[in-house]
Tab-separated table of C-alpha atoms and ligand atoms in Angstrom:
chain	number	residue	atom	x	y	z
A	148	MET	CA	-39.330	-72.458	15.143
A	149	ILE	CA	-39.429	-74.258	18.136
A	150	GLU	CA	-39.498	-73.012	21.252
A	151	ILE	CA	-37.252	-75.209	24.099
A	152	GLU	CA	-39.367	-73.089	27.653
A	153	ASN	CA	-38.041	-74.241	31.377
A	154	LEU	CA	-37.428	-78.515	30.121
A	155	THR	CA	-36.759	-80.859	33.225
A	156	LYS	CA	-36.318	-84.134	33.159
A	157	ARG	CA	-35.930	-85.414	35.963
A	158	TYR	CA	-34.406	-89.246	37.028
A	159	ALA	CA	-35.538	-90.048	40.747
A	160	ASP	CA	-33.968	-87.113	42.575
A	161	THR	CA	-31.375	-86.352	40.268
A	162	ALA	CA	-32.428	-83.266	37.315
A	163	VAL	CA	-30.581	-85.063	33.929
A	164	VAL	CA	-31.933	-81.785	31.946
A	165	ASP	CA	-32.319	-78.705	34.363
A	166	ASN	CA	-34.448	-75.823	33.292
A	167	VAL	CA	-33.475	-75.821	30.143
A	168	SER	CA	-35.320	-72.592	27.695
A	169	LEU	CA	-33.937	-71.771	24.299
A	170	THR	CA	-34.885	-71.136	20.538
A	171	ILE	CA	-33.885	-72.256	17.335
A	172	GLU	CA	-34.971	-70.465	14.350
A	173	PRO	CA	-36.533	-71.818	11.769
A	174	ARG	CA	-34.129	-73.183	7.939
A	175	THR	CA	-30.863	-73.259	11.183
A	176	VAL	CA	-29.071	-75.624	12.437
A	177	ALA	CA	-28.830	-76.021	16.681
A	178	ALA	CA	-25.979	-78.103	17.850
A	179	ILE	CA	-25.854	-79.679	21.033
A	180	VAL	CA	-22.561	-80.414	22.814
A	181	GLY	CA	-21.447	-81.531	26.162
A	182	THR	CA	-19.743	-84.399	27.719
A	183	SER	CA	-21.444	-87.496	28.072
A	184	GLY	CA	-23.792	-87.968	30.650
A	185	SER	CA	-24.792	-83.862	30.045
A	186	GLY	CA	-28.102	-84.582	29.027
A	187	LYS	CA	-27.633	-84.277	25.333
A	188	THR	CA	-30.048	-86.388	24.005
A	189	THR	CA	-32.733	-86.681	26.720
A	190	LEU	CA	-33.037	-83.026	25.496
A	191	LEU	CA	-33.257	-83.872	22.234
A	192	ARG	CA	-35.616	-87.018	22.743
A	193	MET	CA	-37.795	-84.062	24.413
A	194	ILE	CA	-38.766	-82.563	21.425
A	195	ASN	CA	-40.130	-85.794	19.710
A	196	ARG	CA	-42.044	-86.839	22.935
A	197	LEU	CA	-39.326	-90.341	22.649
A	198	VAL	CA	-38.982	-88.924	26.773
A	199	GLU	CA	-41.292	-86.978	28.126
A	200	PRO	CA	-40.338	-83.903	29.914
A	201	THR	CA	-41.377	-84.004	34.204
A	202	SER	CA	-42.229	-80.012	33.258
A	203	GLY	CA	-41.805	-77.232	30.678
A	204	ILE	CA	-42.974	-76.602	27.603
A	205	VAL	CA	-41.520	-77.822	24.083
A	206	LYS	CA	-43.573	-75.776	21.012
A	207	LEU	CA	-42.641	-76.364	17.553
A	208	ASP	CA	-44.148	-73.184	15.100
A	209	GLY	CA	-46.108	-71.806	18.255
A	210	VAL	CA	-48.200	-74.954	18.657
A	211	ASP	CA	-47.373	-77.652	21.869
A	212	ASN	CA	-45.814	-80.413	21.362
A	213	ARG	CA	-48.725	-82.458	23.051
A	214	ALA	CA	-51.323	-81.230	20.981
A	215	LEU	CA	-50.955	-84.446	18.965
A	216	PRO	CA	-50.289	-88.151	20.452
A	217	GLY	CA	-46.532	-88.999	20.557
A	218	HIS	CA	-46.545	-91.683	17.299
A	219	GLU	CA	-48.023	-88.743	15.466
A	220	LEU	CA	-45.560	-86.188	16.050
A	221	ARG	CA	-43.004	-88.506	16.048
A	222	ARG	CA	-44.364	-88.655	12.183
A	223	SER	CA	-43.641	-84.785	11.597
A	224	ILE	CA	-40.127	-84.624	12.823
A	225	GLY	CA	-37.354	-86.519	11.023
A	226	TYR	CA	-35.063	-88.788	13.602
A	227	ALA	CA	-31.358	-89.836	12.996
A	228	ILE	CA	-29.030	-91.842	15.125
A	229	GLN	CA	-25.918	-93.066	15.654
A	230	GLY	CA	-25.248	-96.426	14.020
A	231	HIS	CA	-28.531	-95.396	11.315
A	232	GLY	CA	-31.357	-97.938	12.957
A	233	LEU	CA	-32.358	-99.453	9.674
A	234	PHE	CA	-34.478	-102.140	9.986
A	235	PRO	CA	-32.411	-105.479	8.796
A	236	HIS	CA	-35.515	-107.358	7.002
A	237	ARG	CA	-36.043	-104.339	4.343
A	238	THR	CA	-34.657	-103.549	1.521
A	239	VAL	CA	-32.913	-99.289	1.217
A	240	ALA	CA	-36.218	-98.222	-0.690
A	241	GLU	CA	-38.406	-99.494	1.969
A	242	ASN	CA	-36.145	-98.273	4.747
A	243	ILE	CA	-36.854	-94.551	3.087
A	244	ALA	CA	-40.576	-95.055	2.541
A	245	THR	CA	-41.190	-96.618	5.651
A	246	VAL	CA	-43.395	-92.917	7.241
A	247	PRO	CA	-44.229	-91.582	3.847
A	248	ALA	CA	-46.251	-94.903	3.636
A	249	LEU	CA	-47.314	-94.405	7.118
A	250	LEU	CA	-48.360	-91.210	5.755
A	251	GLY	CA	-50.362	-93.088	3.272
A	252	TRP	CA	-49.072	-91.210	0.139
A	253	ASP	CA	-49.457	-93.608	-2.624
A	254	LYS	CA	-47.172	-95.917	-4.072
A	255	ALA	CA	-45.916	-92.926	-7.129
A	256	ARG	CA	-45.347	-91.298	-4.868
A	257	ILE	CA	-43.411	-92.615	-2.038
A	258	SER	CA	-41.660	-93.775	-5.216
A	259	ALA	CA	-40.133	-91.120	-6.372
A	260	ARG	CA	-39.380	-89.174	-2.940
A	261	VAL	CA	-37.396	-92.561	-2.623
A	262	ASP	CA	-35.355	-92.418	-6.029
A	263	GLU	CA	-34.660	-88.129	-5.087
A	264	LEU	CA	-33.665	-88.744	-2.056
A	265	LEU	CA	-31.052	-91.346	-2.470
A	266	THR	CA	-30.313	-89.761	-5.408
A	267	LEU	CA	-28.899	-86.368	-3.544
A	268	PHE	CA	-27.692	-88.991	-1.985
A	269	GLN	CA	-24.987	-89.585	-4.364
A	270	LEU	CA	-26.781	-93.531	-4.152
A	271	ASP	CA	-27.902	-94.802	-7.226
A	272	PRO	CA	-31.296	-95.896	-7.550
A	273	ALA	CA	-32.083	-98.919	-9.433
A	274	ASP	CA	-28.574	-99.895	-8.122
A	275	PHE	CA	-29.185	-99.350	-3.774
A	276	GLY	CA	-32.752	-99.363	-3.610
A	277	PRO	CA	-33.292	-103.233	-3.285
A	278	ARG	CA	-30.450	-103.652	-1.027
A	279	TYR	CA	-29.796	-104.747	2.000
A	280	PRO	CA	-28.406	-102.553	5.093
A	281	HIS	CA	-26.349	-104.990	5.665
A	282	GLU	CA	-25.669	-104.351	1.760
A	283	LEU	CA	-23.985	-100.810	1.968
A	284	SER	CA	-20.861	-99.832	3.694
A	285	GLY	CA	-21.084	-97.855	6.938
A	286	GLY	CA	-21.546	-94.976	5.539
A	287	GLN	CA	-23.281	-95.643	3.092
A	288	GLN	CA	-25.879	-97.052	5.468
A	289	GLN	CA	-25.917	-93.177	7.231
A	290	ARG	CA	-26.587	-91.562	4.113
A	291	VAL	CA	-29.703	-94.275	4.132
A	292	GLY	CA	-31.155	-93.454	7.867
A	293	VAL	CA	-30.813	-89.418	7.049
A	294	ALA	CA	-32.544	-89.763	3.711
A	295	ARG	CA	-34.887	-92.100	6.040
A	296	ALA	CA	-35.200	-89.095	8.195
A	297	LEU	CA	-36.209	-87.070	5.749
A	298	ALA	CA	-38.222	-89.356	3.762
A	299	ALA	CA	-41.513	-87.670	4.780
A	300	GLU	CA	-39.881	-83.798	3.738
A	301	PRO	CA	-40.193	-82.598	7.577
A	302	ASN	CA	-40.030	-79.336	8.952
A	303	VAL	CA	-37.130	-80.665	11.717
A	304	LEU	CA	-34.456	-82.912	11.459
A	305	LEU	CA	-33.767	-84.501	14.857
A	306	MET	CA	-29.826	-86.324	15.040
A	307	ASP	CA	-28.357	-88.022	17.539
A	308	GLU	CA	-24.226	-87.949	16.962
A	309	PRO	CA	-25.206	-89.221	13.335
A	310	PHE	CA	-21.556	-89.011	12.196
A	311	GLY	CA	-19.846	-90.915	15.100
A	312	ALA	CA	-19.462	-93.532	14.179
A	313	LEU	CA	-17.690	-92.597	10.415
A	314	ASP	CA	-14.092	-92.421	9.758
A	315	PRO	CA	-12.692	-88.368	9.065
A	316	ILE	CA	-12.790	-87.781	5.370
A	317	ILE	CA	-16.529	-89.827	5.328
A	318	ARG	CA	-17.641	-87.552	8.444
A	319	ALA	CA	-16.124	-84.501	6.644
A	320	LYS	CA	-18.339	-85.935	3.061
A	321	ALA	CA	-21.314	-86.661	5.204
A	322	GLN	CA	-21.172	-83.029	6.710
A	323	GLU	CA	-20.973	-81.339	3.452
A	324	ASP	CA	-23.866	-83.160	2.289
A	325	LEU	CA	-26.135	-81.939	5.455
A	326	LEU	CA	-25.601	-78.919	4.601
A	327	ALA	CA	-26.304	-78.919	0.893
A	328	ILE	CA	-29.801	-80.382	1.632
A	329	GLN	CA	-30.980	-78.166	4.967
A	330	LYS	CA	-29.742	-75.386	2.452
A	331	ARG	CA	-31.829	-77.375	0.102
A	332	PHE	CA	-35.025	-78.437	2.018
A	333	GLY	CA	-34.611	-75.537	4.551
A	334	THR	CA	-34.568	-77.853	7.004
A	335	THR	CA	-34.507	-76.638	10.800
A	336	ILE	CA	-31.493	-79.004	12.294
A	337	ILE	CA	-30.357	-79.956	16.106
A	338	LEU	CA	-27.681	-82.414	16.090
A	339	VAL	CA	-26.717	-83.518	19.032
A	340	THR	CA	-22.093	-83.735	19.110
A	341	HIS	CA	-19.823	-84.083	21.699
A	342	ASP	CA	-17.237	-83.025	19.271
A	343	MET	CA	-16.697	-79.584	19.161
A	344	GLU	CA	-15.164	-79.321	16.024
A	345	GLU	CA	-18.580	-80.546	14.607
A	346	ALA	CA	-20.780	-78.031	16.420
A	347	ILE	CA	-18.528	-75.341	14.944
A	348	HIS	CA	-18.744	-76.574	11.491
A	349	LEU	CA	-22.233	-77.100	11.460
A	350	GLY	CA	-23.831	-75.302	13.819
A	351	ASP	CA	-25.467	-71.578	13.603
A	352	LYS	CA	-25.815	-71.362	17.471
A	353	ILE	CA	-24.127	-73.809	19.511
A	354	ALA	CA	-25.701	-75.013	23.142
A	355	VAL	CA	-23.708	-76.071	25.393
A	356	MET	CA	-24.795	-78.430	28.003
A	357	ASP	CA	-23.382	-79.165	30.916
A	358	ALA	CA	-24.471	-81.965	34.045
A	359	GLY	CA	-28.543	-81.059	32.933
A	360	LYS	CA	-27.675	-77.027	32.228
A	361	LEU	CA	-27.359	-75.294	29.545
A	362	VAL	CA	-24.606	-72.712	30.039
A	363	GLN	CA	-23.752	-71.113	26.726
A	364	TYR	CA	-26.293	-70.895	24.216
A	365	ALA	CA	-24.911	-68.583	21.357
A	366	ALA	CA	-23.700	-68.250	17.700
A	367	PRO	CA	-20.129	-70.218	17.479
A	368	ALA	CA	-17.791	-67.144	16.559
A	369	GLU	CA	-19.555	-65.831	20.487
A	370	ILE	CA	-18.496	-69.077	21.841
A	371	LEU	CA	-15.220	-69.195	20.741
A	372	ALA	CA	-14.420	-64.925	21.030
A	373	ARG	CA	-16.258	-65.357	25.096
A	374	PRO	CA	-16.831	-68.461	26.577
A	375	ALA	CA	-19.148	-68.411	29.064
A	376	THR	CA	-17.278	-70.826	31.665
A	377	GLU	CA	-14.459	-72.754	32.172
A	378	PHE	CA	-16.187	-75.657	31.212
A	379	VAL	CA	-16.853	-73.844	27.571
A	380	GLU	CA	-13.236	-73.137	27.603
A	381	THR	CA	-12.121	-75.905	28.039
A	382	LEU	CA	-14.494	-77.429	25.668
A	383	ILE	CA	-13.207	-75.485	22.782
A	384	GLY	CA	-9.894	-75.740	23.596
A	385	THR	CA	-7.984	-72.622	23.778
A	386	GLY	CA	-4.923	-74.067	21.870
A	387	GLU	CA	-7.000	-74.615	19.010
A	388	ARG	CA	-9.018	-71.511	19.483
A	389	PRO	CA	-6.954	-69.218	16.746
A	390	PHE	CA	-7.705	-71.992	14.005
A	391	LYS	CA	-11.358	-72.655	14.584
A	392	LEU	CA	-12.136	-68.496	14.470
A	393	LEU	CA	-10.421	-69.154	11.319
A	394	SER	CA	-12.410	-72.081	9.752
A	395	LEU	CA	-15.965	-70.619	10.682
A	396	GLU	CA	-15.365	-67.333	7.555
A	397	ALA	CA	-14.588	-68.082	3.758
A	398	VAL	CA	-11.302	-66.884	1.636
A	399	SER	CA	-13.670	-64.354	-0.199
A	400	GLU	CA	-14.055	-62.528	3.821
A	401	ALA	CA	-10.297	-61.887	3.892
A	402	VAL	CA	-8.973	-61.119	0.105
A	403	GLU	CA	-7.023	-58.024	0.072
A	404	PRO	CA	-6.036	-56.119	-3.348
A	405	GLY	CA	-2.758	-57.185	-5.040
A	406	ARG	CA	-0.860	-60.762	-6.871
A	407	ALA	CA	0.630	-63.025	-5.262
A	408	GLN	CA	3.294	-65.957	-6.920
A	409	GLY	CA	2.225	-70.025	-7.206
A	410	GLU	CA	-0.858	-71.950	-7.063
A	411	ALA	CA	-4.074	-70.174	-6.190
A	412	ILE	CA	-6.585	-70.875	-3.524
A	413	PRO	CA	-10.231	-71.093	-3.883
A	414	ALA	CA	-12.602	-68.482	-2.302
A	415	THR	CA	-14.250	-71.053	-0.678
A	416	ALA	CA	-12.042	-72.849	1.018
A	417	THR	CA	-12.202	-71.577	4.903
A	418	GLN	CA	-9.068	-68.925	6.553
A	419	ARG	CA	-7.521	-71.852	8.070
A	420	ASP	CA	-7.315	-73.812	5.017
A	421	ALA	CA	-4.720	-70.893	3.893
A	422	LEU	CA	-3.040	-70.394	6.767
A	423	ALA	CA	-2.152	-73.684	7.003
A	424	GLU	CA	-1.128	-73.873	2.978
A	425	LEU	CA	0.583	-70.583	3.471
A	426	LEU	CA	2.314	-72.190	6.283
A	427	TRP	CA	3.086	-75.153	4.580
A	428	SER	CA	3.971	-73.472	1.341
A	429	GLY	CA	6.298	-71.075	3.374
A	430	ARG	CA	5.262	-68.053	1.494
A	431	GLN	CA	3.693	-64.854	2.706
A	432	ALA	CA	0.838	-64.455	0.352
A	433	LEU	CA	-1.447	-66.844	-2.111
A	434	PRO	CA	-3.300	-65.777	-4.949
A	435	VAL	CA	-7.467	-65.933	-4.612
A	436	LYS	CA	-9.521	-67.062	-7.275
A	437	GLY	CA	-13.498	-67.544	-7.576
A	438	GLU	CA	-15.257	-70.060	-9.220
A	439	ASP	CA	-14.762	-69.425	-12.542
A	440	GLY	CA	-11.350	-69.426	-11.727
A	441	ALA	CA	-10.610	-65.506	-12.015
A	442	ASP	CA	-7.810	-64.187	-9.915
A	443	LEU	CA	-9.924	-62.014	-7.394
A	444	GLY	CA	-6.543	-60.500	-5.290
A	445	LYS	CA	-4.444	-62.516	-2.422
A	446	VAL	CA	-4.918	-63.434	0.977
A	447	THR	CA	-2.183	-63.126	3.568
A	448	VAL	CA	-0.069	-64.516	6.193
A	449	LYS	CA	-0.345	-60.707	7.961
A	450	GLY	CA	-4.017	-60.127	7.301
A	451	LEU	CA	-5.094	-63.657	8.145
A	452	VAL	CA	-2.708	-63.605	12.321
A	453	LYS	CA	-4.725	-60.572	12.708
A	454	ARG	CA	-8.156	-61.790	11.762
A	455	ALA	CA	-7.171	-65.147	14.440
A	456	ALA	CA	-6.882	-62.727	17.266
A	457	ARG	CA	-9.181	-62.972	20.065
A	458	PRO	CA	-12.641	-60.390	18.557
A	459	ALA	CA	-12.285	-57.336	20.696
B	866	ATP	N1	-34.335	-93.868	31.374
B	866	ATP	C1	-34.050	-93.140	31.865
B	866	ATP	N2	-33.788	-93.324	33.714
B	866	ATP	C2	-32.473	-93.742	34.479
B	866	ATP	N3	-31.857	-92.359	33.850
B	866	ATP	C3	-31.403	-91.853	32.943
B	866	ATP	C4	-32.344	-92.990	31.717
B	866	ATP	N4	-32.267	-92.005	30.562
B	866	ATP	C5	-30.994	-91.283	30.355
B	866	ATP	N5	-30.774	-90.964	32.319
B	866	ATP	C6	-29.650	-90.066	33.088
B	866	ATP	O1	-29.389	-89.108	32.391
B	866	ATP	C7	-27.813	-88.445	32.135
B	866	ATP	C8	-28.159	-87.740	30.869
B	866	ATP	O2	-27.853	-88.962	29.936
B	866	ATP	P1	-28.547	-88.035	28.476
B	866	ATP	O3	-28.171	-89.940	27.446
B	866	ATP	O4	-29.290	-86.944	28.101
B	866	ATP	O5	-26.933	-87.443	28.237
B	866	ATP	P2	-26.251	-87.358	27.074
B	866	ATP	O6	-25.562	-86.115	27.320
B	866	ATP	O7	-26.903	-87.852	25.749
B	866	ATP	O8	-24.570	-88.704	27.545
B	866	ATP	P3	-23.752	-89.371	25.428
B	866	ATP	O9	-22.683	-88.322	25.202
B	866	ATP	O10	-23.264	-90.081	26.613
B	866	ATP	O11	-24.861	-89.276	25.326
B	866	ATP	C9	-27.251	-89.762	32.217
B	866	ATP	O12	-26.292	-89.270	33.672
B	866	ATP	C10	-28.079	-90.859	32.042
B	866	ATP	O13	-27.921	-91.844	32.610
């Protein structure tokens, strides 16, 4: 668990992070969103003490983050940034091995961990391990950056716009990979993004920052249904709100009994995908299939329209 209590950072007379308090439950993803300059990166960097707070406390599993020297603290917390920050003169394997080597892991354990992570990120260890960062595509470098951040099995992973530079298709893939890896390792992730869509998709909770202040901290559905301020409402984009609400839930939650004609949609697809397919194909209902291909029922325009309405 991460507890941030009355955290403030001042530069000269300006509080760029202003008395922020929030708690992040273990094994969840918290997304920090806000406009440029709202203090997101500064807030994130006070967790691993790349920035020292002016006042306030950060506790990690109940322990003040000042209990350890900063460099030791940072070995225990994963950190991934936009542009990946890979060491250009070290191979991919050496990059990933950085923190385990600092921690004194033996060679066999390091090599097993590097192979495990490369495989997990769908990079063949024999092919990619010996390459240098410039021999990879941007998307591959990004995956190595996240693999490096996870190398020493941290409980906490901080990510600063990790997908900012990726094209939309690779970005969607990277987001899915991250969620799968987060579930597998149970990592607590704090992710800075300026993209509300990404925050809604990835965050169990979303922290909205405006001019250094935390203006709302809530689950995505709550933020969509009840934005705390006009600023939050603007960030959501009101025209998109019903579709974002539908994107939070799977088709399986909206299945109705009965049959429908035509190609089926998987129960794991989002309700937004189902509505898009219904509108595009001009149908009133789609059959829904389970992972084993079994017919589970149908999803209808009428049912989804109800679900897209503002929650009571
Ligand atoms: N070392 C510093 N000295 C003085 N001012 C700083 C320093 N670091 C950050 N700031 C200021 O603090 C404010 C918040 O910066 P921060 O990087 O946290 O914002 P951000 O929300 O992450 O923005 P972006 O989305 O553009 O990265 C900005 O106005 C920035 O200019």
